[in-house]
Short mmCIF file of C-alpha atoms in Angstrom, two decimals:
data_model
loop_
_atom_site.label_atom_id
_atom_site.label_comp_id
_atom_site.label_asym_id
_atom_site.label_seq_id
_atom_site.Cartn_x
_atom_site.Cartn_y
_atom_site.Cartn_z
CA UNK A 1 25.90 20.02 -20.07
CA UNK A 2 24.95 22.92 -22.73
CA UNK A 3 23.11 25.33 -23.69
CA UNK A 4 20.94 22.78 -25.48
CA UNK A 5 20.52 21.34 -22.30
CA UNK A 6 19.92 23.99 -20.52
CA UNK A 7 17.00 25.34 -22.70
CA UNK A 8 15.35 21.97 -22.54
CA UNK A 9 15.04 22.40 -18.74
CA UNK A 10 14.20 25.85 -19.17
CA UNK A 11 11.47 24.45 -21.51
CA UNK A 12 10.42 21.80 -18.58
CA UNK A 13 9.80 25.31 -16.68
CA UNK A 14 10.24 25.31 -12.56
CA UNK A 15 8.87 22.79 -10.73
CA UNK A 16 9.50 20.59 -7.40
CA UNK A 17 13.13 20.16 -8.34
CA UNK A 18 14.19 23.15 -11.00
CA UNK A 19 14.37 26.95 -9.86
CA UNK A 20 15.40 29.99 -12.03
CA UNK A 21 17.25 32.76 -10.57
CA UNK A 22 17.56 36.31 -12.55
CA UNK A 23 21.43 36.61 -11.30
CA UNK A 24 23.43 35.97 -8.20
CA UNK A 25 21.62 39.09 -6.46
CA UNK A 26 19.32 36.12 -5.58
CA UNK A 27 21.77 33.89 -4.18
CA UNK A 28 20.53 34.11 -0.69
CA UNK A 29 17.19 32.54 -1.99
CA UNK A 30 18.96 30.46 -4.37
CA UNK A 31 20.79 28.95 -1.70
CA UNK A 32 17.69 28.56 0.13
CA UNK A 33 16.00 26.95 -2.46
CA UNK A 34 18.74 24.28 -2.58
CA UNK A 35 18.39 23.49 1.27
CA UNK A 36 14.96 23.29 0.41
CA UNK A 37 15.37 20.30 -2.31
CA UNK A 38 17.75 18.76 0.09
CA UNK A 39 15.00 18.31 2.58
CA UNK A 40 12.45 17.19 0.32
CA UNK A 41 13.64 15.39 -3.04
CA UNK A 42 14.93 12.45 -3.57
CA UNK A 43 16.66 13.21 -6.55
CA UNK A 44 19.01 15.21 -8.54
CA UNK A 45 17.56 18.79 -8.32
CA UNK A 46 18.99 22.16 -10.18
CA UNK A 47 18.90 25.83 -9.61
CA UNK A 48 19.53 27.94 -12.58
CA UNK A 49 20.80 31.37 -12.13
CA UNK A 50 20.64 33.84 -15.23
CA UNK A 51 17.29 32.74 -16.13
CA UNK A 52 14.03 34.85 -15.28
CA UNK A 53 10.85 33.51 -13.55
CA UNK A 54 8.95 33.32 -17.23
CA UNK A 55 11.94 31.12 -18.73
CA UNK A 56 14.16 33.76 -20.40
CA UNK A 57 18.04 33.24 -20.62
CA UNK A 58 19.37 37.34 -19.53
CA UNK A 59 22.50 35.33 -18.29
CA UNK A 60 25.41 36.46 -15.36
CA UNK A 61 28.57 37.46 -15.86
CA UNK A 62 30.69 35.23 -14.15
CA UNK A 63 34.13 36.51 -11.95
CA UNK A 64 36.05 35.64 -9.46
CA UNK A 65 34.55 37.07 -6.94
CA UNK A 66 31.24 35.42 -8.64
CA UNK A 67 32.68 32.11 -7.45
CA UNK A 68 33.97 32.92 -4.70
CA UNK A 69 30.42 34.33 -3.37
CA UNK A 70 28.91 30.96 -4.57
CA UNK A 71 31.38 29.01 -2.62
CA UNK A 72 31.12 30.77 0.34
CA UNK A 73 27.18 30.47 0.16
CA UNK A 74 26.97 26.65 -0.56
CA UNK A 75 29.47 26.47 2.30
CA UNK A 76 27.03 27.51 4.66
CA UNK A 77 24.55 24.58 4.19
CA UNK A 78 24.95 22.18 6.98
CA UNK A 79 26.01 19.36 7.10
CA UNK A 80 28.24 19.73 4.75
CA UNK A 81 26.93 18.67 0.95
CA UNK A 82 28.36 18.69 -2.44
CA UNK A 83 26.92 20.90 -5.14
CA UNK A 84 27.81 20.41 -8.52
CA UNK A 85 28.38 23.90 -9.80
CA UNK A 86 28.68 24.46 -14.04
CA UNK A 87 29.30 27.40 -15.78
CA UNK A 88 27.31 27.32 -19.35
CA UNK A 89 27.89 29.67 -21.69
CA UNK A 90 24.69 32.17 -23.61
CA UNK A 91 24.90 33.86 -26.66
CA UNK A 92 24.48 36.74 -24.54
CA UNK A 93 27.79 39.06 -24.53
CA UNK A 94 29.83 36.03 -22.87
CA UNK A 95 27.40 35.67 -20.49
CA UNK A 96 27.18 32.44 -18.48
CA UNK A 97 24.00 30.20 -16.94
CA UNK A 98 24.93 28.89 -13.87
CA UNK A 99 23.56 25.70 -12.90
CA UNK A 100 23.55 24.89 -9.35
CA UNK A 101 23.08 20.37 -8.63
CA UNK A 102 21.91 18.86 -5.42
CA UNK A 103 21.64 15.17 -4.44
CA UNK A 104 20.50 14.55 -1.47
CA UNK A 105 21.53 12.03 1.34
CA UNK A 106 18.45 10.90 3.22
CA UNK A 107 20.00 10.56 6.37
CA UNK A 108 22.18 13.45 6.64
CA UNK A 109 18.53 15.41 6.74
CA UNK A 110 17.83 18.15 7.86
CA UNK A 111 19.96 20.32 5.61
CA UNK A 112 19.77 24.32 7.06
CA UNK A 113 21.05 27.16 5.45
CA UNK A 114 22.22 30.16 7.92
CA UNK A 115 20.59 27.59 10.52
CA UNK A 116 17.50 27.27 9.21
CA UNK A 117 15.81 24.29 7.84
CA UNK A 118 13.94 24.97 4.48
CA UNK A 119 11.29 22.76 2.40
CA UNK A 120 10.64 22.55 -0.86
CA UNK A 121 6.69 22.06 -1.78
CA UNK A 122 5.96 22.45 -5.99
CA UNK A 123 6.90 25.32 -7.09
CA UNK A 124 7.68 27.32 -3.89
CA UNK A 125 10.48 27.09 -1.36
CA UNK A 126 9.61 27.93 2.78
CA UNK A 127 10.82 27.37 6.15
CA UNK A 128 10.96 23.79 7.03
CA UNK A 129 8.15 23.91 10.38
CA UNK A 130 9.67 22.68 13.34
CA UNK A 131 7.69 19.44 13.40
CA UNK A 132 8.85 17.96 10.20
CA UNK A 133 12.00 18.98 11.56
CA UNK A 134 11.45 16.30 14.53
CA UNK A 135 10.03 14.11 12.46
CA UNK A 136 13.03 13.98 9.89
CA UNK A 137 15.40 13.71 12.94
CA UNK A 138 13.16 10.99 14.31
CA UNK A 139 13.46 8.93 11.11
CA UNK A 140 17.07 9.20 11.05
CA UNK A 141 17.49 7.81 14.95
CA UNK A 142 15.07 4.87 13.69
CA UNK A 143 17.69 4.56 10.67
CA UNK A 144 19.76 2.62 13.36
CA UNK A 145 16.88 0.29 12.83
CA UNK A 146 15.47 -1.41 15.89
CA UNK A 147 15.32 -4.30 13.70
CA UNK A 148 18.88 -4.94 12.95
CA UNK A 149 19.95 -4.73 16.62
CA UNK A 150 20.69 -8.13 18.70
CA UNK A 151 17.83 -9.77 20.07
CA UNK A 152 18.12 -10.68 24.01
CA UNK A 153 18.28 -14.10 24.66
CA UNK A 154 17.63 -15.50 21.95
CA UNK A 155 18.26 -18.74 19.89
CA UNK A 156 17.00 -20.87 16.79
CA UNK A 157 14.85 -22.57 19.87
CA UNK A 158 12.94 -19.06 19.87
CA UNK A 159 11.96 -18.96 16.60
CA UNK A 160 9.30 -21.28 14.61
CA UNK A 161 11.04 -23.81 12.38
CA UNK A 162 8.48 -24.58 9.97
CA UNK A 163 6.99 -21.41 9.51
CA UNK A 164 10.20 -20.65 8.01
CA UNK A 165 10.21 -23.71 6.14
CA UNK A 166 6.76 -22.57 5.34
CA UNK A 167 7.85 -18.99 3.69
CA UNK A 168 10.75 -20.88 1.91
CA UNK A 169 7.92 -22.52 0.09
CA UNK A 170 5.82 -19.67 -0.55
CA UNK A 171 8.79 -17.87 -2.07
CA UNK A 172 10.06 -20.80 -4.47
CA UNK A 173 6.17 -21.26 -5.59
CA UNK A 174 6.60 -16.84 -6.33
CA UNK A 175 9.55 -17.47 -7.87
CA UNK A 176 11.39 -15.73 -5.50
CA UNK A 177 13.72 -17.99 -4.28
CA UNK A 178 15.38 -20.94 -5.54
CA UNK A 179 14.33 -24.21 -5.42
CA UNK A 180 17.56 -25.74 -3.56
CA UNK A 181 16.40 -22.96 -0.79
CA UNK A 182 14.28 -25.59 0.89
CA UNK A 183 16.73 -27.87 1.28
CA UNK A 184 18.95 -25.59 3.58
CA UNK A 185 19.24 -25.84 7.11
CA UNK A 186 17.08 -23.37 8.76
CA UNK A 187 20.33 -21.77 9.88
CA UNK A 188 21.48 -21.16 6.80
CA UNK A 189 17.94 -19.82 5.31
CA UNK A 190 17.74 -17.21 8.31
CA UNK A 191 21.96 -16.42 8.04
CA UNK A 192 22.31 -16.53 3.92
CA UNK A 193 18.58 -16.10 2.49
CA UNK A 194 17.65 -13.64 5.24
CA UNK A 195 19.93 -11.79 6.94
CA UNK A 196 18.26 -12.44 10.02
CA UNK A 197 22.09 -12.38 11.96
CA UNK A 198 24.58 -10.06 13.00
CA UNK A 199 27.78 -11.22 14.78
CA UNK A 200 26.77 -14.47 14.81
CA UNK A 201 23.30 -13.43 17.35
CA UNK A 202 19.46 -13.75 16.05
CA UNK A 203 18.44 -10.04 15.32
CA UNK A 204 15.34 -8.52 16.80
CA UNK A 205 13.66 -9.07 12.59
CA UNK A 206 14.36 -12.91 13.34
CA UNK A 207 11.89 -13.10 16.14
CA UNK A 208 9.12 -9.94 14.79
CA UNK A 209 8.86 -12.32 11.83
CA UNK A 210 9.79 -15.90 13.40
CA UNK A 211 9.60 -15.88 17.05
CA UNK A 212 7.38 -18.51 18.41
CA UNK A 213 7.05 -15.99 21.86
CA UNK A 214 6.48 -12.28 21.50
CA UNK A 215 6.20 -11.27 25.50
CA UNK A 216 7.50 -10.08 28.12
CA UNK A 217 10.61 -8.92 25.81
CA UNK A 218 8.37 -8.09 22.40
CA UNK A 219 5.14 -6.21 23.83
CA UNK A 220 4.82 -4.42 20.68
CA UNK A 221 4.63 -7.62 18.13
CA UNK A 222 0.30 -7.05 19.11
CA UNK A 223 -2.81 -6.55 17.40
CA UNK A 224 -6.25 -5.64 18.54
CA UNK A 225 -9.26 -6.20 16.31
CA UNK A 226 -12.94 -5.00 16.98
CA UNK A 227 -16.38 -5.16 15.21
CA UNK A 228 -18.84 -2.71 15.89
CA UNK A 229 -22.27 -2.33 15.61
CA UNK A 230 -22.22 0.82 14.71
CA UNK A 231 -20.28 3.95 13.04
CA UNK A 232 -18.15 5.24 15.93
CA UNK A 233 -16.33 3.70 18.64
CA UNK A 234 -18.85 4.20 21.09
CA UNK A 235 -21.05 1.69 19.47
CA UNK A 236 -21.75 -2.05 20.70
CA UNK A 237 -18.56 -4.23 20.58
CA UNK A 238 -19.99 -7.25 18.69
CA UNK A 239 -16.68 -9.07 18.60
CA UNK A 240 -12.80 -8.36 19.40
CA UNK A 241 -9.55 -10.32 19.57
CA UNK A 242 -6.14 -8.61 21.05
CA UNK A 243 -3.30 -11.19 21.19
CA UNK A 244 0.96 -11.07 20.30
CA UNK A 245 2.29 -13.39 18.06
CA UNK A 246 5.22 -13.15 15.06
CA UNK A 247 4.49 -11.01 11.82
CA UNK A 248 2.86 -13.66 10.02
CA UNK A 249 0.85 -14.92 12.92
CA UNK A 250 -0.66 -11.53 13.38
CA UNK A 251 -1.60 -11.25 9.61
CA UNK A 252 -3.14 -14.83 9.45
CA UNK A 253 -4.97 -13.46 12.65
CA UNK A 254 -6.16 -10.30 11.17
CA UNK A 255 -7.18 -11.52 7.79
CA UNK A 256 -9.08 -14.16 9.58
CA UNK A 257 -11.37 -12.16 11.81
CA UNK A 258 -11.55 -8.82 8.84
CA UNK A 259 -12.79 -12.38 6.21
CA UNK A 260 -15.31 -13.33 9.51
CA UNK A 261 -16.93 -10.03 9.64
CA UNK A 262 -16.89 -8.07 6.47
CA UNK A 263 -20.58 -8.12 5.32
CA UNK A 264 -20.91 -10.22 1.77
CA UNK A 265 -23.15 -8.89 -1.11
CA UNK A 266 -24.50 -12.56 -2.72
CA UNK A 267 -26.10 -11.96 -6.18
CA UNK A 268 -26.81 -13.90 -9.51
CA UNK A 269 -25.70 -12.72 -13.10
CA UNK A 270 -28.83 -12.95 -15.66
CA UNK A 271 -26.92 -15.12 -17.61
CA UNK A 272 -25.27 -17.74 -15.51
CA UNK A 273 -26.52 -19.76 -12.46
CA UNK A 274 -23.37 -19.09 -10.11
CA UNK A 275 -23.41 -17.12 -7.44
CA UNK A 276 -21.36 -13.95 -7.08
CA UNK A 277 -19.65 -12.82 -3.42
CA UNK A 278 -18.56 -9.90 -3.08
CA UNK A 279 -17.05 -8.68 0.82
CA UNK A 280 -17.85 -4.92 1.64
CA UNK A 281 -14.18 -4.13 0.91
CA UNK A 282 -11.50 -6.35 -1.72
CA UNK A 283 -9.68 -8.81 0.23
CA UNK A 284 -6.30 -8.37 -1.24
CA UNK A 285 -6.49 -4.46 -0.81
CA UNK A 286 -7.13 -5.37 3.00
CA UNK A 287 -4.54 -8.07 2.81
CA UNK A 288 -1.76 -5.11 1.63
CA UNK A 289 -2.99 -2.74 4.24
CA UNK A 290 -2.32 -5.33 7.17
CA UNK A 291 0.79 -6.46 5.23
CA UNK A 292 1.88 -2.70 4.44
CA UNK A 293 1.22 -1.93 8.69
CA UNK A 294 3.47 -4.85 9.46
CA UNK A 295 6.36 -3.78 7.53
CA UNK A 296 6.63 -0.38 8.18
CA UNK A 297 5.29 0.22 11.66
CA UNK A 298 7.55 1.36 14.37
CA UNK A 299 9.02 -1.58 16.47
CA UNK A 300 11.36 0.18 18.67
CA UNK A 301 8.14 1.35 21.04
CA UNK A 302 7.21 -1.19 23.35
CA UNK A 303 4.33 0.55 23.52
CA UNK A 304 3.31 -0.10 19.46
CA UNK A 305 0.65 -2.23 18.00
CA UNK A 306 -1.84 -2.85 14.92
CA UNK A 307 -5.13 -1.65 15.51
CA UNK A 308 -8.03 -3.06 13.40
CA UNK A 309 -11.76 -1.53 13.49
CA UNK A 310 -14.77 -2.87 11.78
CA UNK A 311 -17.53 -0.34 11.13
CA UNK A 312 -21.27 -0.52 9.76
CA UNK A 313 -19.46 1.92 7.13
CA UNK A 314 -15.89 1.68 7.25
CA UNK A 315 -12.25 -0.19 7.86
CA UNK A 316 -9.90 1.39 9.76
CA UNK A 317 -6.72 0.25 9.89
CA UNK A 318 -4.21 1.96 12.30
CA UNK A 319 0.10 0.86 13.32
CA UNK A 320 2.43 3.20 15.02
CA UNK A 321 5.30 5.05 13.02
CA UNK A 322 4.89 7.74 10.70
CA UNK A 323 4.92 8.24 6.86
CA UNK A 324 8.48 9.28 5.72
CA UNK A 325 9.09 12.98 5.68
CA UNK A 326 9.90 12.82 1.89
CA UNK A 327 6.66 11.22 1.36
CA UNK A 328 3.25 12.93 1.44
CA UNK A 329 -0.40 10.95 1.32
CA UNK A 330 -0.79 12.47 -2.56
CA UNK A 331 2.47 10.57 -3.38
CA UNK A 332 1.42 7.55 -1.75
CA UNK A 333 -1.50 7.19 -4.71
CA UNK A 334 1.02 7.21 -7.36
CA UNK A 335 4.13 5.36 -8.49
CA UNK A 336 6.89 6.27 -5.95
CA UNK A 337 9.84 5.23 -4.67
CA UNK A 338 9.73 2.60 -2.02
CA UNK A 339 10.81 3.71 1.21
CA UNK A 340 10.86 0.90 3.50
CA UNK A 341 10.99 1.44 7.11
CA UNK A 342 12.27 -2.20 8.07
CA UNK A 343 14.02 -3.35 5.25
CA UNK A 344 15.42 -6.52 6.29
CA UNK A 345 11.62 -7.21 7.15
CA UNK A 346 10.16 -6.16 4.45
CA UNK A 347 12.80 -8.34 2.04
CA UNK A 348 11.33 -11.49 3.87
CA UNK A 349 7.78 -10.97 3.17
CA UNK A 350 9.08 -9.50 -0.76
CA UNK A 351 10.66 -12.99 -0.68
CA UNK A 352 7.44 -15.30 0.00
CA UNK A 353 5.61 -13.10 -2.23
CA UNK A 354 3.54 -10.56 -0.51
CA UNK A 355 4.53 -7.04 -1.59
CA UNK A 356 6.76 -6.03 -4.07
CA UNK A 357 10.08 -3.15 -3.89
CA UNK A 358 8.88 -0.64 -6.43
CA UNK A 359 6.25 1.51 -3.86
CA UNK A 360 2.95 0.11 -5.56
CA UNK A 361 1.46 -1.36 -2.77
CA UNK A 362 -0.35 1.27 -2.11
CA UNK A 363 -1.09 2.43 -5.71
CA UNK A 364 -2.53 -1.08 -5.97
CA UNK A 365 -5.10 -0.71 -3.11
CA UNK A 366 -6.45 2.51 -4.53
CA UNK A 367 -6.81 0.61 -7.78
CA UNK A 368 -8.28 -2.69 -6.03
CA UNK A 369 -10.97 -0.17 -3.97
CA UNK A 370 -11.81 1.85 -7.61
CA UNK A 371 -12.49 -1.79 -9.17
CA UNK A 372 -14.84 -2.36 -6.51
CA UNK A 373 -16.70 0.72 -6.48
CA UNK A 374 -15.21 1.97 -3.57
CA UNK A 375 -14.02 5.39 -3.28
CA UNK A 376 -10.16 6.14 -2.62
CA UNK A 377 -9.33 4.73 0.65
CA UNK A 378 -8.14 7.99 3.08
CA UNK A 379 -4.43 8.18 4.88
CA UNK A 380 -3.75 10.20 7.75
CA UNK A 381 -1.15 10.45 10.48
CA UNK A 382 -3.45 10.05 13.70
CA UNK A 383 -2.45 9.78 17.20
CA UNK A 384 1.47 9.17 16.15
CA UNK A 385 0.71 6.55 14.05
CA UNK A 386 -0.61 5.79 10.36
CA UNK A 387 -4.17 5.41 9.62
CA UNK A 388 -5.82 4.04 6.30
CA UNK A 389 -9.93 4.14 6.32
CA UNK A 390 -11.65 1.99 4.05
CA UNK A 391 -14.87 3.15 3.16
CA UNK A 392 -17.87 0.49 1.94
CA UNK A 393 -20.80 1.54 -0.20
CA UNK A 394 -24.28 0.31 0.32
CA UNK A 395 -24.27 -3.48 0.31
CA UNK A 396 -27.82 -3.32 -1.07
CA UNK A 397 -27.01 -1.73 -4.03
CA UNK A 398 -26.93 -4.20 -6.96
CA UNK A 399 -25.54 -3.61 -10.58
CA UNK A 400 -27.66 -3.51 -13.64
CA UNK A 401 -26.59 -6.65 -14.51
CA UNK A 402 -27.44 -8.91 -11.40
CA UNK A 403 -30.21 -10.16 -9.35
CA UNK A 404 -30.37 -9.92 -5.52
CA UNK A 405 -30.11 -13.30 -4.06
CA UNK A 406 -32.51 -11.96 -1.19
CA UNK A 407 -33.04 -15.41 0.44
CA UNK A 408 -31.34 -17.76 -1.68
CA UNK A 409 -27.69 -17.01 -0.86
CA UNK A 410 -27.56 -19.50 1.96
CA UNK A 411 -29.06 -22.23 -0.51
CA UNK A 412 -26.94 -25.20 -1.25
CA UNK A 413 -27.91 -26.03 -4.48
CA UNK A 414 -28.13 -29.47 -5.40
CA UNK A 415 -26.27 -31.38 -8.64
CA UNK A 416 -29.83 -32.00 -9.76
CA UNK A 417 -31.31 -28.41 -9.39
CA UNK A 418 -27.89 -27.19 -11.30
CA UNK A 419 -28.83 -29.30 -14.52
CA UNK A 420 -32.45 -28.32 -14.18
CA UNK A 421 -31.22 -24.39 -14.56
CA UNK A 422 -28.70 -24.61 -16.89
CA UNK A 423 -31.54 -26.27 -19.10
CA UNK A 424 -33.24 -22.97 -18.93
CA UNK A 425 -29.87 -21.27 -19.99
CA UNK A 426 -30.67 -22.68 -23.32
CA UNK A 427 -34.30 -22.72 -23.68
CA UNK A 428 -36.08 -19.96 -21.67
CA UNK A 429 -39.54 -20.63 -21.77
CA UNK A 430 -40.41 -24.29 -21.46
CA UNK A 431 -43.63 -26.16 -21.10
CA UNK A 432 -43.24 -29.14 -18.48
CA UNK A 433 -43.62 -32.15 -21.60
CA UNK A 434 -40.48 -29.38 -23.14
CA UNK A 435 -38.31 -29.69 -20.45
CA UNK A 436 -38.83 -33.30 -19.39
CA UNK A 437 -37.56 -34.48 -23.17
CA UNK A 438 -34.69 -32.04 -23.27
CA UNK A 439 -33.26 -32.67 -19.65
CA UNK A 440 -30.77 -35.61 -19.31
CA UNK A 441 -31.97 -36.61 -15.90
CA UNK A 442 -32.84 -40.10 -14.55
CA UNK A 443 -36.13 -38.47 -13.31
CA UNK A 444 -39.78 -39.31 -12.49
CA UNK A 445 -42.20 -36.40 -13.12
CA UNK A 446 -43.51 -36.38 -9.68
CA UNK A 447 -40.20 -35.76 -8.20
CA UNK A 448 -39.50 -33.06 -11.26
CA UNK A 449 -42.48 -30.91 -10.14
CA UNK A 450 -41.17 -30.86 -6.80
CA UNK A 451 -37.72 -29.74 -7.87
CA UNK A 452 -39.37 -26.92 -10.14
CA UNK A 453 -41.59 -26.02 -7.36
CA UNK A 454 -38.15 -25.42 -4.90
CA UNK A 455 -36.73 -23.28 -7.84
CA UNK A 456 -39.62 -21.02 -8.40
CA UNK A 457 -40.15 -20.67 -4.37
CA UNK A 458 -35.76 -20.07 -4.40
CA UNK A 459 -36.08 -17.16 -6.85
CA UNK A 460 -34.71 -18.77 -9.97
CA UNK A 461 -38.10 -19.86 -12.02
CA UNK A 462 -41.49 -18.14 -12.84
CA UNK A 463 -44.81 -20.19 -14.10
CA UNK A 464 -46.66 -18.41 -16.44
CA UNK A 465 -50.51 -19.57 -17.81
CA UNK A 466 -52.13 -22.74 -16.75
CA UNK A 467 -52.66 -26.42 -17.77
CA UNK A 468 -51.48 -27.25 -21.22
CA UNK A 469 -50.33 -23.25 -22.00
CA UNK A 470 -48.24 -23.29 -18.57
CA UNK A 471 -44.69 -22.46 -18.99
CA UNK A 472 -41.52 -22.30 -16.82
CA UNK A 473 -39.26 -19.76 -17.25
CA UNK A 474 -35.91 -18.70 -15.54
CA UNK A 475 -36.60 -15.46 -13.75
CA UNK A 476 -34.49 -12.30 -14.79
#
């Protein structure tokens, strides 16, 4: 590193990993500053001393003792952490910038300075409050994932042969896995594809993911799902399901009942004949919210589960575990780095296809939900646990473009009825001699009345005038 360098990060000006520091008369909050990045980046972040607050190089003069007081202070950062320390000489008088680097190690966190834990939050560094602190220390007994650790009992008996068969599929057809993969001996797939073993034992990922029985020793591998009548829990339970079963099992269940119940908006586009569906919420942004609660939830509380709700206004989705401390709901909504809470379950369902390793899941839901004319879904941390609300719009409300299928959505429309309307696609207003020499239909005109009569009474067709002058039209 330069000076070149150094006044292109000056240029950059401070921000959520770059501080400037007058001179080492700041070094207490220097140092605190680089506790601070410790606990909250996840990459390289710098402190330059010598530099003021408005981004002008005064430069330090740099000693022995200079060092020696920087060592010392870096020294007292626990645990223990290397800084990358460079001297860069100014134009000033021999006057030196002094560039301070952190990296951070996620699960050496929390970092304290003088014993106390700092944060760093934009621009500004403060104390880190005591329950990130348990939340950070939390994360890093978890890191000894409950996943990874030997299932009791256990065998390839436990687990469901061709489901995995089943993903091995899914992941060949996403390109995701080879095609010889489906050849392999289950054993192999869950040993060599998987990772699903450790000293030769089924881990507890094999049967959350496989296992074809969740209780007495997996209570948590659960899901509840409700409908209610109304906006709040107090309403009318119209339907509910609560039942265990592997990861996929719960997701098939989920998706099933959320598909059941969501409320479907039918209309017609002016210019075509097909009808449009359209659920209260998109089904692949639900899919990756069910998906997303399976594969980071907590599973070493017995206690955990997945907790769907169906509102007259909203989706909530709920699973216990917390959003990573170096994560915050703003960052969720933009490109991040994946932080993945079960990894060895998470790389299964990345194999057959279902999320992806680059942190867009989410980014893609808030996209899926804009799309639909939804607003942003909302994230929260509720009752220990991770909550994502859906909310729908007005089902009634139909665009510009379309026409409310009022009572013709639960038509069946015949192969006959089909021809008659896409003959009005071409020629809108047509007298009944018109439209019986234009349609290719082995038809007698009795039985053609009848079918125009169903249309106009469906919603599609309109007769205007009478005798000779009367015309059918498609209605708009």
């Amino acid at each position: 590193m330069d000076i070149t360098v150094v006044q292109q990060l000056i240029n950059q000006g401070e921000s959520a990993n770059l501080e400037f520091k007058k001179s080492t008369g700041q070094l207490e909050t220097a140092t605190q500053t680089l506790c601070g990045f410790l606990n909250s980046n996840n990459e390289m972040s710098k402190v330059l001393i010598g530099v003021t607050d408005s981004g002008s190089i005064i430069g330090q003069t740099v000693s022995d003792s200079t060092q020696k007081e920087i060592a010392q202070a870096i020294n007292r950062i626990e645990p223990a952490v290397h800084v990358n320390t460079s001297y860069i000489p100014s134009c000033l008088d021999g006057k030196h910038i002094i560039v301070l680097e952190v990296t951070p190690h996620l699960h050496e966190r929390p970092y304290s300075y003088k014993g106390r834990c700092y944060q760093r939050i934009g621009t500004s560094t403060s104390v880190l409050p005591q329950n990130r602190i348990k939340h950070i220390l939390l994360e890093n007994m978890q890191s000894k994932h409950y996943e990874s650790l030997l299932a009791r009992d256990r065998d390839l008996s436990s687990l469901d042969a061709p489901l995995i068969k089943k993903v091995v599929a899914q992941g060949i057809e996403a390109n995701r896995l080879p095609q010889e993969a489906l050849s392999e001996p289950v054993e192999s797939i869950l040993r060599e594809r998987f990772r699903l073993f450790s000293n030769n034992k089924l881990t507890n990922a094999a049967v959350i993911l496989f296992g074809n029985k969740q209780q007495p020793d997996y209570p948590q591998c659960f899901i509840k799902l409700a409908l209610f009548q109304g906006n709040d829990v107090l309403a009318n339970m119209i339907d509910s399901y609560q039942g265990y079963g592997n990861a996929f099992d719960l997701l098939n269940t989920a998706m099933q009942f959320i598909q059941k119940h969501l409320k479907v908006s039918s209309e017609f586009k002016l210019d075509s004949i097909q009808r449009i569906d359209t659920p209260q919420a998109p089904i692949l942004a639900v899919r990756e919210l069910i998906v997303n609660a399976i594969c980071h939830r907590d599973y070493s509380d017995p206690t955990g589960e997945i907790a769907v709700s169906i509102f007259s206004d909203r989706l909530v989705i709920w699973n216990n575990g917390n959003l990573h401390s170096d994560l915050s709901f703003d960052k969720l909504k933009t490109t991040h780095p994946s932080r993945r809470t079960n990894p060895t379950i998470a790389d299964v369902f990345y194999a057959c296809g279902y999320i992806d390793r680059w942190g867009m899941g989410i980014l893609r839901v808030v996209t899926l939900c804009k799309e639909a004319g939804l607003p942003e879904p909302n994230f929260e941390e509720n009752c220990g646990g991770f909550m994502v609300t859906v909310n729908f719009t007005d089902t009634n409300e139909v665009p510009n473009d379309v026409a409310p299928a009022d009572q013709v959505h639960d038509i069946e429309l015949t192969e006959r009825q089909l021809v008659i309307l896409e003959c009005f696609k071409e020629h809108t207003n047509l007298a009944f001699q018109e439209l019986e020499s234009k349609l290719k239909l082995d038809i007698g005109g009795r039985a053609l009345r009848k079918e125009l009569v169903k249309l106009r009474d469906y919603g599609f067709l309109s007769l205007s005038g009478r005798g000779q002058h009367a015309k059918w039209s498609y209605k708009a």
